[in-house]
Tab-separated table of N, CA and C in Angstrom:
chain	number	residue	atom	x	y	z
U	1	UNK	N	65.637	108.959	156.464
U	1	UNK	CA	65.436	108.586	155.086
U	1	UNK	C	64.890	107.162	154.971
U	2	UNK	N	65.343	106.264	155.810
U	2	UNK	CA	64.879	104.881	155.759
U	2	UNK	C	63.372	104.794	155.996
U	3	UNK	N	62.855	105.589	156.934
U	3	UNK	CA	61.420	105.563	157.206
U	3	UNK	C	60.630	105.982	155.965
U	4	UNK	N	61.141	106.969	155.202
U	4	UNK	CA	60.462	107.393	153.984
U	4	UNK	C	60.400	106.261	152.972
U	5	UNK	N	61.494	105.521	152.834
U	5	UNK	CA	61.506	104.401	151.894
U	5	UNK	C	60.519	103.327	152.320
U	6	UNK	N	60.426	103.060	153.612
U	6	UNK	CA	59.488	102.055	154.094
U	6	UNK	C	58.047	102.501	153.850
U	7	UNK	N	57.780	103.798	153.998
U	7	UNK	CA	56.433	104.299	153.758
U	7	UNK	C	56.060	104.177	152.286
U	8	UNK	N	57.033	104.253	151.412
U	8	UNK	CA	56.775	104.176	149.984
U	8	UNK	C	56.618	102.738	149.487
U	9	UNK	N	57.033	101.772	150.269
U	9	UNK	CA	56.979	100.376	149.843
U	9	UNK	C	55.535	99.950	149.600
U	10	UNK	N	55.312	99.307	148.470
U	10	UNK	CA	53.975	98.863	148.123
U	10	UNK	C	53.863	97.362	148.373
U	11	UNK	N	52.728	96.967	148.966
U	11	UNK	CA	52.487	95.555	149.242
U	11	UNK	C	51.132	95.133	148.694
U	12	UNK	N	50.980	93.834	148.577
U	12	UNK	CA	49.709	93.216	148.179
U	12	UNK	C	49.402	92.153	149.225
U	13	UNK	N	48.192	92.173	149.757
U	13	UNK	CA	47.770	91.218	150.784
U	13	UNK	C	46.482	90.529	150.346
U	14	UNK	N	46.417	89.237	150.616
U	14	UNK	CA	45.238	88.436	150.320
U	14	UNK	C	44.700	87.880	151.631
U	15	UNK	N	43.391	88.031	151.870
U	15	UNK	CA	42.795	87.446	153.069
U	15	UNK	C	41.504	86.735	152.726
U	16	UNK	N	41.067	85.912	153.664
U	16	UNK	CA	39.851	85.112	153.560
U	16	UNK	C	39.083	85.280	154.859
U	17	UNK	N	37.756	85.309	154.787
U	17	UNK	CA	36.934	85.336	155.999
U	17	UNK	C	35.551	84.778	155.676
U	18	UNK	N	34.764	84.562	156.723
U	18	UNK	CA	33.407	84.043	156.588
U	18	UNK	C	32.415	85.140	156.956
U	19	UNK	N	31.478	85.394	156.074
U	19	UNK	CA	30.472	86.429	156.301
U	19	UNK	C	29.557	86.047	157.456
U	20	UNK	N	29.099	87.048	158.176
U	20	UNK	CA	28.093	86.842	159.218
U	20	UNK	C	26.867	86.214	158.557
U	21	UNK	N	26.213	85.302	159.234
U	21	UNK	CA	25.107	84.518	158.653
U	21	UNK	C	23.985	85.390	158.107
U	22	UNK	N	23.684	86.509	158.741
U	22	UNK	CA	22.562	87.336	158.295
U	22	UNK	C	22.976	88.479	157.366
U	23	UNK	N	24.173	88.434	156.824
U	23	UNK	CA	24.629	89.452	155.888
U	23	UNK	C	23.875	89.288	154.568
U	24	UNK	N	23.275	90.364	154.090
U	24	UNK	CA	22.496	90.301	152.848
U	24	UNK	C	23.334	90.742	151.651
U	25	UNK	N	22.820	90.474	150.489
U	25	UNK	CA	23.485	90.922	149.264
U	25	UNK	C	23.573	92.448	149.232
U	26	UNK	N	22.535	93.116	149.720
U	26	UNK	CA	22.544	94.576	149.791
U	26	UNK	C	23.660	95.067	150.720
U	27	UNK	N	23.884	94.344	151.822
U	27	UNK	CA	24.978	94.692	152.732
U	27	UNK	C	26.327	94.593	152.016
U	28	UNK	N	26.527	93.526	151.274
U	28	UNK	CA	27.791	93.310	150.562
U	28	UNK	C	27.988	94.385	149.497
U	29	UNK	N	26.930	94.716	148.775
U	29	UNK	CA	27.014	95.780	147.772
U	29	UNK	C	27.386	97.112	148.420
U	30	UNK	N	26.805	97.395	149.582
U	30	UNK	CA	27.105	98.644	150.296
U	30	UNK	C	28.558	98.660	150.773
U	31	UNK	N	29.042	97.525	151.265
U	31	UNK	CA	30.444	97.420	151.686
U	31	UNK	C	31.349	97.734	150.510
U	32	UNK	N	31.091	97.113	149.378
U	32	UNK	CA	31.931	97.301	148.194
U	32	UNK	C	31.890	98.744	147.702
U	33	UNK	N	30.727	99.349	147.686
U	33	UNK	CA	30.582	100.724	147.216
U	33	UNK	C	31.347	101.702	148.112
U	34	UNK	N	31.145	101.574	149.406
U	34	UNK	CA	31.839	102.450	150.362
U	34	UNK	C	33.354	102.245	150.284
U	35	UNK	N	33.773	100.987	150.254
U	35	UNK	CA	35.206	100.677	150.229
U	35	UNK	C	35.873	101.192	148.961
U	36	UNK	N	35.186	101.100	147.839
U	36	UNK	CA	35.759	101.576	146.583
U	36	UNK	C	36.107	103.061	146.670
U	37	UNK	N	35.178	103.845	147.144
U	37	UNK	CA	35.405	105.289	147.278
U	37	UNK	C	36.505	105.585	148.296
U	38	UNK	N	36.436	104.952	149.454
U	38	UNK	CA	37.419	105.201	150.508
U	38	UNK	C	38.820	104.748	150.085
U	39	UNK	N	38.898	103.612	149.416
U	39	UNK	CA	40.194	103.088	148.985
U	39	UNK	C	40.866	104.007	147.984
U	40	UNK	N	40.120	104.529	147.038
U	40	UNK	CA	40.709	105.426	146.041
U	40	UNK	C	41.304	106.663	146.703
U	41	UNK	N	40.640	107.168	147.734
U	41	UNK	CA	41.157	108.336	148.459
U	41	UNK	C	42.466	108.011	149.178
U	42	UNK	N	42.658	106.749	149.569
U	42	UNK	CA	43.858	106.317	150.289
U	42	UNK	C	44.938	105.747	149.365
U	43	UNK	N	44.652	105.681	148.074
U	43	UNK	CA	45.617	105.101	147.150
U	43	UNK	C	45.670	103.585	147.223
U	44	UNK	N	44.559	102.970	147.616
U	44	UNK	CA	44.476	101.517	147.736
U	44	UNK	C	43.630	100.984	146.586
U	45	UNK	N	44.072	99.886	145.996
U	45	UNK	CA	43.312	99.227	144.942
U	45	UNK	C	43.125	97.763	145.314
U	46	UNK	N	42.151	97.108	144.680
U	46	UNK	CA	41.959	95.700	144.984
U	46	UNK	C	40.664	95.140	144.462
U	47	UNK	N	40.420	93.919	144.870
U	47	UNK	CA	39.226	93.199	144.446
U	47	UNK	C	38.703	92.371	145.617
U	48	UNK	N	37.380	92.293	145.706
U	48	UNK	CA	36.711	91.522	146.745
U	48	UNK	C	35.830	90.479	146.075
U	49	UNK	N	36.045	89.221	146.391
U	49	UNK	CA	35.190	88.143	145.891
U	49	UNK	C	34.280	87.692	147.027
U	50	UNK	N	33.039	87.425	146.676
U	50	UNK	CA	32.050	86.972	147.656
U	50	UNK	C	31.228	85.870	147.003
U	51	UNK	N	31.160	84.728	147.663
U	51	UNK	CA	30.451	83.585	147.089
U	51	UNK	C	29.131	83.271	147.796
U	52	UNK	N	28.643	84.235	148.584
U	52	UNK	CA	27.398	84.014	149.314
U	52	UNK	C	27.636	83.589	150.747
U	53	UNK	N	28.865	83.216	151.047
U	53	UNK	CA	29.219	82.807	152.405
U	53	UNK	C	30.577	83.349	152.850
U	54	UNK	N	31.525	83.356	151.957
U	54	UNK	CA	32.896	83.760	152.297
U	54	UNK	C	33.355	84.946	151.471
U	55	UNK	N	34.310	85.662	152.053
U	55	UNK	CA	34.990	86.748	151.361
U	55	UNK	C	36.425	86.320	151.079
U	56	UNK	N	36.930	86.743	149.954
U	56	UNK	CA	38.341	86.614	149.633
U	56	UNK	C	38.715	87.943	148.998
U	57	UNK	N	39.659	88.640	149.606
U	57	UNK	CA	39.989	89.977	149.128
U	57	UNK	C	41.481	90.133	148.957
U	58	UNK	N	41.849	90.824	147.888
U	58	UNK	CA	43.233	91.178	147.616
U	58	UNK	C	43.302	92.702	147.602
U	59	UNK	N	44.195	93.246	148.399
U	59	UNK	CA	44.383	94.692	148.491
U	59	UNK	C	45.836	95.019	148.189
U	60	UNK	N	46.057	96.173	147.563
U	60	UNK	CA	47.418	96.597	147.259
U	60	UNK	C	47.536	98.104	147.426
U	61	UNK	N	48.717	98.519	147.832
U	61	UNK	CA	48.973	99.936	148.025
U	61	UNK	C	50.152	100.141	148.963
U	62	UNK	N	50.331	101.378	149.400
U	62	UNK	CA	51.424	101.718	150.303
U	62	UNK	C	51.279	100.899	151.590
U	63	UNK	N	52.366	100.352	152.046
U	63	UNK	CA	52.330	99.399	153.151
U	63	UNK	C	51.593	99.913	154.383
U	64	UNK	N	51.866	101.120	154.819
U	64	UNK	CA	51.207	101.655	156.008
U	64	UNK	C	49.697	101.749	155.841
U	65	UNK	N	49.261	102.192	154.669
U	65	UNK	CA	47.825	102.294	154.389
U	65	UNK	C	47.166	100.915	154.389
U	66	UNK	N	47.828	99.941	153.767
U	66	UNK	CA	47.267	98.584	153.707
U	66	UNK	C	47.190	97.963	155.091
U	67	UNK	N	48.248	98.088	155.875
U	67	UNK	CA	48.234	97.494	157.217
U	67	UNK	C	47.157	98.118	158.096
U	68	UNK	N	46.970	99.427	157.997
U	68	UNK	CA	45.921	100.085	158.775
U	68	UNK	C	44.536	99.589	158.345
U	69	UNK	N	44.327	99.459	157.039
U	69	UNK	CA	43.044	98.970	156.546
U	69	UNK	C	42.804	97.524	156.962
U	70	UNK	N	43.813	96.700	156.891
U	70	UNK	CA	43.673	95.289	157.285
U	70	UNK	C	43.244	95.193	158.750
U	71	UNK	N	43.797	96.027	159.612
U	71	UNK	CA	43.396	95.998	161.022
U	71	UNK	C	41.941	96.423	161.194
U	72	UNK	N	41.501	97.399	160.419
U	72	UNK	CA	40.094	97.818	160.463
U	72	UNK	C	39.195	96.682	159.997
U	73	UNK	N	39.573	96.043	158.892
U	73	UNK	CA	38.780	94.927	158.359
U	73	UNK	C	38.751	93.771	159.353
U	74	UNK	N	39.879	93.487	159.952
U	74	UNK	CA	39.980	92.382	160.923
U	74	UNK	C	38.964	92.552	162.065
U	75	UNK	N	38.729	93.781	162.487
U	75	UNK	CA	37.849	94.064	163.624
U	75	UNK	C	36.375	94.168	163.241
U	76	UNK	N	36.062	94.167	161.960
U	76	UNK	CA	34.691	94.334	161.486
U	76	UNK	C	33.847	93.115	161.882
U	77	UNK	N	32.722	93.354	162.535
U	77	UNK	CA	31.903	92.241	163.023
U	77	UNK	C	30.970	91.651	161.966
U	78	UNK	N	31.068	92.127	160.738
U	78	UNK	CA	30.244	91.559	159.669
U	78	UNK	C	30.845	90.274	159.100
U	79	UNK	N	31.978	89.878	159.653
U	79	UNK	CA	32.597	88.616	159.240
U	79	UNK	C	33.406	88.051	160.398
U	80	UNK	N	33.833	86.802	160.250
U	80	UNK	CA	34.645	86.140	161.274
U	80	UNK	C	35.669	85.251	160.573
U	81	UNK	N	36.547	84.665	161.349
U	81	UNK	CA	37.537	83.755	160.785
U	81	UNK	C	38.522	84.442	159.869
U	82	UNK	N	38.777	85.710	160.116
U	82	UNK	CA	39.690	86.486	159.273
U	82	UNK	C	41.084	85.863	159.289
U	83	UNK	N	41.637	85.620	158.102
U	83	UNK	CA	42.977	85.048	158.008
U	83	UNK	C	43.694	85.595	156.784
U	84	UNK	N	44.881	86.171	157.013
U	84	UNK	CA	45.724	86.588	155.894
U	84	UNK	C	46.345	85.333	155.306
U	85	UNK	N	46.132	85.128	154.005
U	85	UNK	CA	46.636	83.943	153.328
U	85	UNK	C	47.991	84.172	152.669
U	86	UNK	N	48.237	85.416	152.230
U	86	UNK	CA	49.487	85.708	151.535
U	86	UNK	C	49.756	87.203	151.584
U	87	UNK	N	51.020	87.536	151.477
U	87	UNK	CA	51.447	88.927	151.498
U	87	UNK	C	52.767	89.021	150.760
U	88	UNK	N	52.924	90.088	149.968
U	88	UNK	CA	54.207	90.274	149.291
U	88	UNK	C	54.412	91.734	148.924
U	89	UNK	N	55.673	92.094	148.759
U	89	UNK	CA	56.048	93.404	148.262
U	89	UNK	C	55.890	93.371	146.745
U	90	UNK	N	55.353	94.450	146.180
U	90	UNK	CA	55.157	94.526	144.730
U	90	UNK	C	55.720	95.837	144.199
U	91	UNK	N	56.059	95.820	142.935
U	91	UNK	CA	56.586	97.017	142.273
U	91	UNK	C	55.506	97.777	141.516
U	92	UNK	N	54.446	97.089	141.149
U	92	UNK	CA	53.363	97.731	140.401
U	92	UNK	C	52.030	97.100	140.798
U	93	UNK	N	50.975	97.771	140.429
U	93	UNK	CA	49.633	97.325	140.789
U	93	UNK	C	49.070	96.344	139.764
U	94	UNK	N	48.302	95.407	140.251
U	94	UNK	CA	47.544	94.495	139.408
U	94	UNK	C	46.159	95.089	139.141
U	95	UNK	N	45.560	95.658	140.171
U	95	UNK	CA	44.233	96.272	140.073
U	95	UNK	C	44.390	97.785	139.896
U	96	UNK	N	45.036	98.176	138.850
U	96	UNK	CA	45.502	99.545	138.631
U	96	UNK	C	44.484	100.646	138.936
U	97	UNK	N	43.290	100.547	138.399
U	97	UNK	CA	42.308	101.628	138.556
U	97	UNK	C	41.085	101.238	139.372
U	98	UNK	N	41.182	100.170	140.125
U	98	UNK	CA	40.036	99.699	140.889
U	98	UNK	C	40.189	100.065	142.364
U	99	UNK	N	39.361	100.989	142.880
U	99	UNK	CA	39.369	101.238	144.317
U	99	UNK	C	38.989	99.952	145.033
U	100	UNK	N	37.960	99.322	144.540
U	100	UNK	CA	37.574	97.978	144.973
U	100	UNK	C	36.547	97.474	143.982
U	101	UNK	N	36.810	96.349	143.409
U	101	UNK	CA	35.877	95.723	142.473
U	101	UNK	C	35.301	94.496	143.151
U	102	UNK	N	33.979	94.399	143.159
U	102	UNK	CA	33.302	93.237	143.714
U	102	UNK	C	33.181	92.176	142.633
U	103	UNK	N	33.679	90.999	142.928
U	103	UNK	CA	33.641	89.888	141.982
U	103	UNK	C	32.732	88.816	142.575
U	104	UNK	N	31.662	88.502	141.870
U	104	UNK	CA	30.758	87.432	142.310
U	104	UNK	C	31.194	86.149	141.644
U	105	UNK	N	31.693	85.242	142.427
U	105	UNK	CA	32.166	83.998	141.839
U	105	UNK	C	32.340	82.965	142.935
U	106	UNK	N	31.906	81.765	142.662
U	106	UNK	CA	32.118	80.683	143.619
U	106	UNK	C	33.590	80.287	143.675
U	107	UNK	N	34.307	80.551	142.618
U	107	UNK	CA	35.730	80.246	142.520
U	107	UNK	C	36.511	81.530	142.797
U	108	UNK	N	37.317	81.531	143.836
U	108	UNK	CA	38.064	82.725	144.211
U	108	UNK	C	39.368	82.879	143.428
U	109	UNK	N	39.594	82.066	142.415
U	109	UNK	CA	40.880	82.089	141.715
U	109	UNK	C	41.176	83.440	141.082
U	110	UNK	N	40.155	84.162	140.652
U	110	UNK	CA	40.374	85.476	140.057
U	110	UNK	C	41.117	86.407	141.011
U	111	UNK	N	40.691	86.434	142.261
U	111	UNK	CA	41.325	87.287	143.266
U	111	UNK	C	42.658	86.684	143.709
U	112	UNK	N	42.681	85.396	143.913
U	112	UNK	CA	43.897	84.710	144.379
U	112	UNK	C	45.025	84.835	143.359
U	113	UNK	N	44.704	84.768	142.076
U	113	UNK	CA	45.731	84.841	141.040
U	113	UNK	C	46.490	86.163	141.037
U	114	UNK	N	45.915	87.192	141.589
U	114	UNK	CA	46.610	88.482	141.660
U	114	UNK	C	47.888	88.373	142.487
U	115	UNK	N	47.938	87.440	143.410
U	115	UNK	CA	49.127	87.304	144.255
U	115	UNK	C	50.335	86.819	143.459
U	116	UNK	N	50.121	86.154	142.350
U	116	UNK	CA	51.256	85.694	141.546
U	116	UNK	C	51.548	86.638	140.384
U	117	UNK	N	50.798	87.717	140.274
U	117	UNK	CA	51.023	88.690	139.205
U	117	UNK	C	52.282	89.503	139.491
U	118	UNK	N	52.933	89.926	138.430
U	118	UNK	CA	54.068	90.833	138.586
U	118	UNK	C	53.924	91.962	137.575
U	119	UNK	N	54.924	92.796	137.476
U	119	UNK	CA	54.841	93.991	136.637
U	119	UNK	C	54.653	93.662	135.161
U	120	UNK	N	54.940	92.451	134.748
U	120	UNK	CA	54.761	92.071	133.344
U	120	UNK	C	53.329	91.676	133.048
U	121	UNK	N	52.540	91.416	134.091
U	121	UNK	CA	51.154	91.013	133.893
U	121	UNK	C	50.295	92.226	133.619
U	122	UNK	N	49.327	92.051	132.751
U	122	UNK	CA	48.400	93.123	132.466
U	122	UNK	C	47.355	93.189	133.554
U	123	UNK	N	46.752	94.364	133.696
U	123	UNK	CA	45.694	94.497	134.687
U	123	UNK	C	44.496	93.662	134.261
U	124	UNK	N	43.648	93.281	135.211
U	124	UNK	CA	42.494	92.438	134.892
U	124	UNK	C	41.510	93.162	133.983
U	125	UNK	N	40.765	92.409	133.254
U	125	UNK	CA	39.723	92.964	132.385
U	125	UNK	C	38.531	93.345	133.244
U	126	UNK	N	37.991	94.520	133.015
U	126	UNK	CA	36.845	94.961	133.821
U	126	UNK	C	35.530	94.523	133.245
């Protein structure tokens, strides 16, 4: 029974990385499009910010699914310097209906602020 409860636990993880120098805007759009579809199938929601050089992503969902995805992302050669900045257990989603939303912004605060959200916070405006 304990294993079932652990599988049901929902977490939110925030990471930062540096894009490969020759990564194009079309590449980033393709990453976001593919990830959005794949994430929804896995019950994962989140947001990806890209400022032309760095990625900052917040993902949320069932702990096992998130950890498996984080390991896949960590190994992706389209970026380097992968670092998890924060992680926490959550009771509800911040990015409720977003498989993955790409946010273009030099300021990553939009994605980072999700880490301090709780069940009383409303989902982000689309």
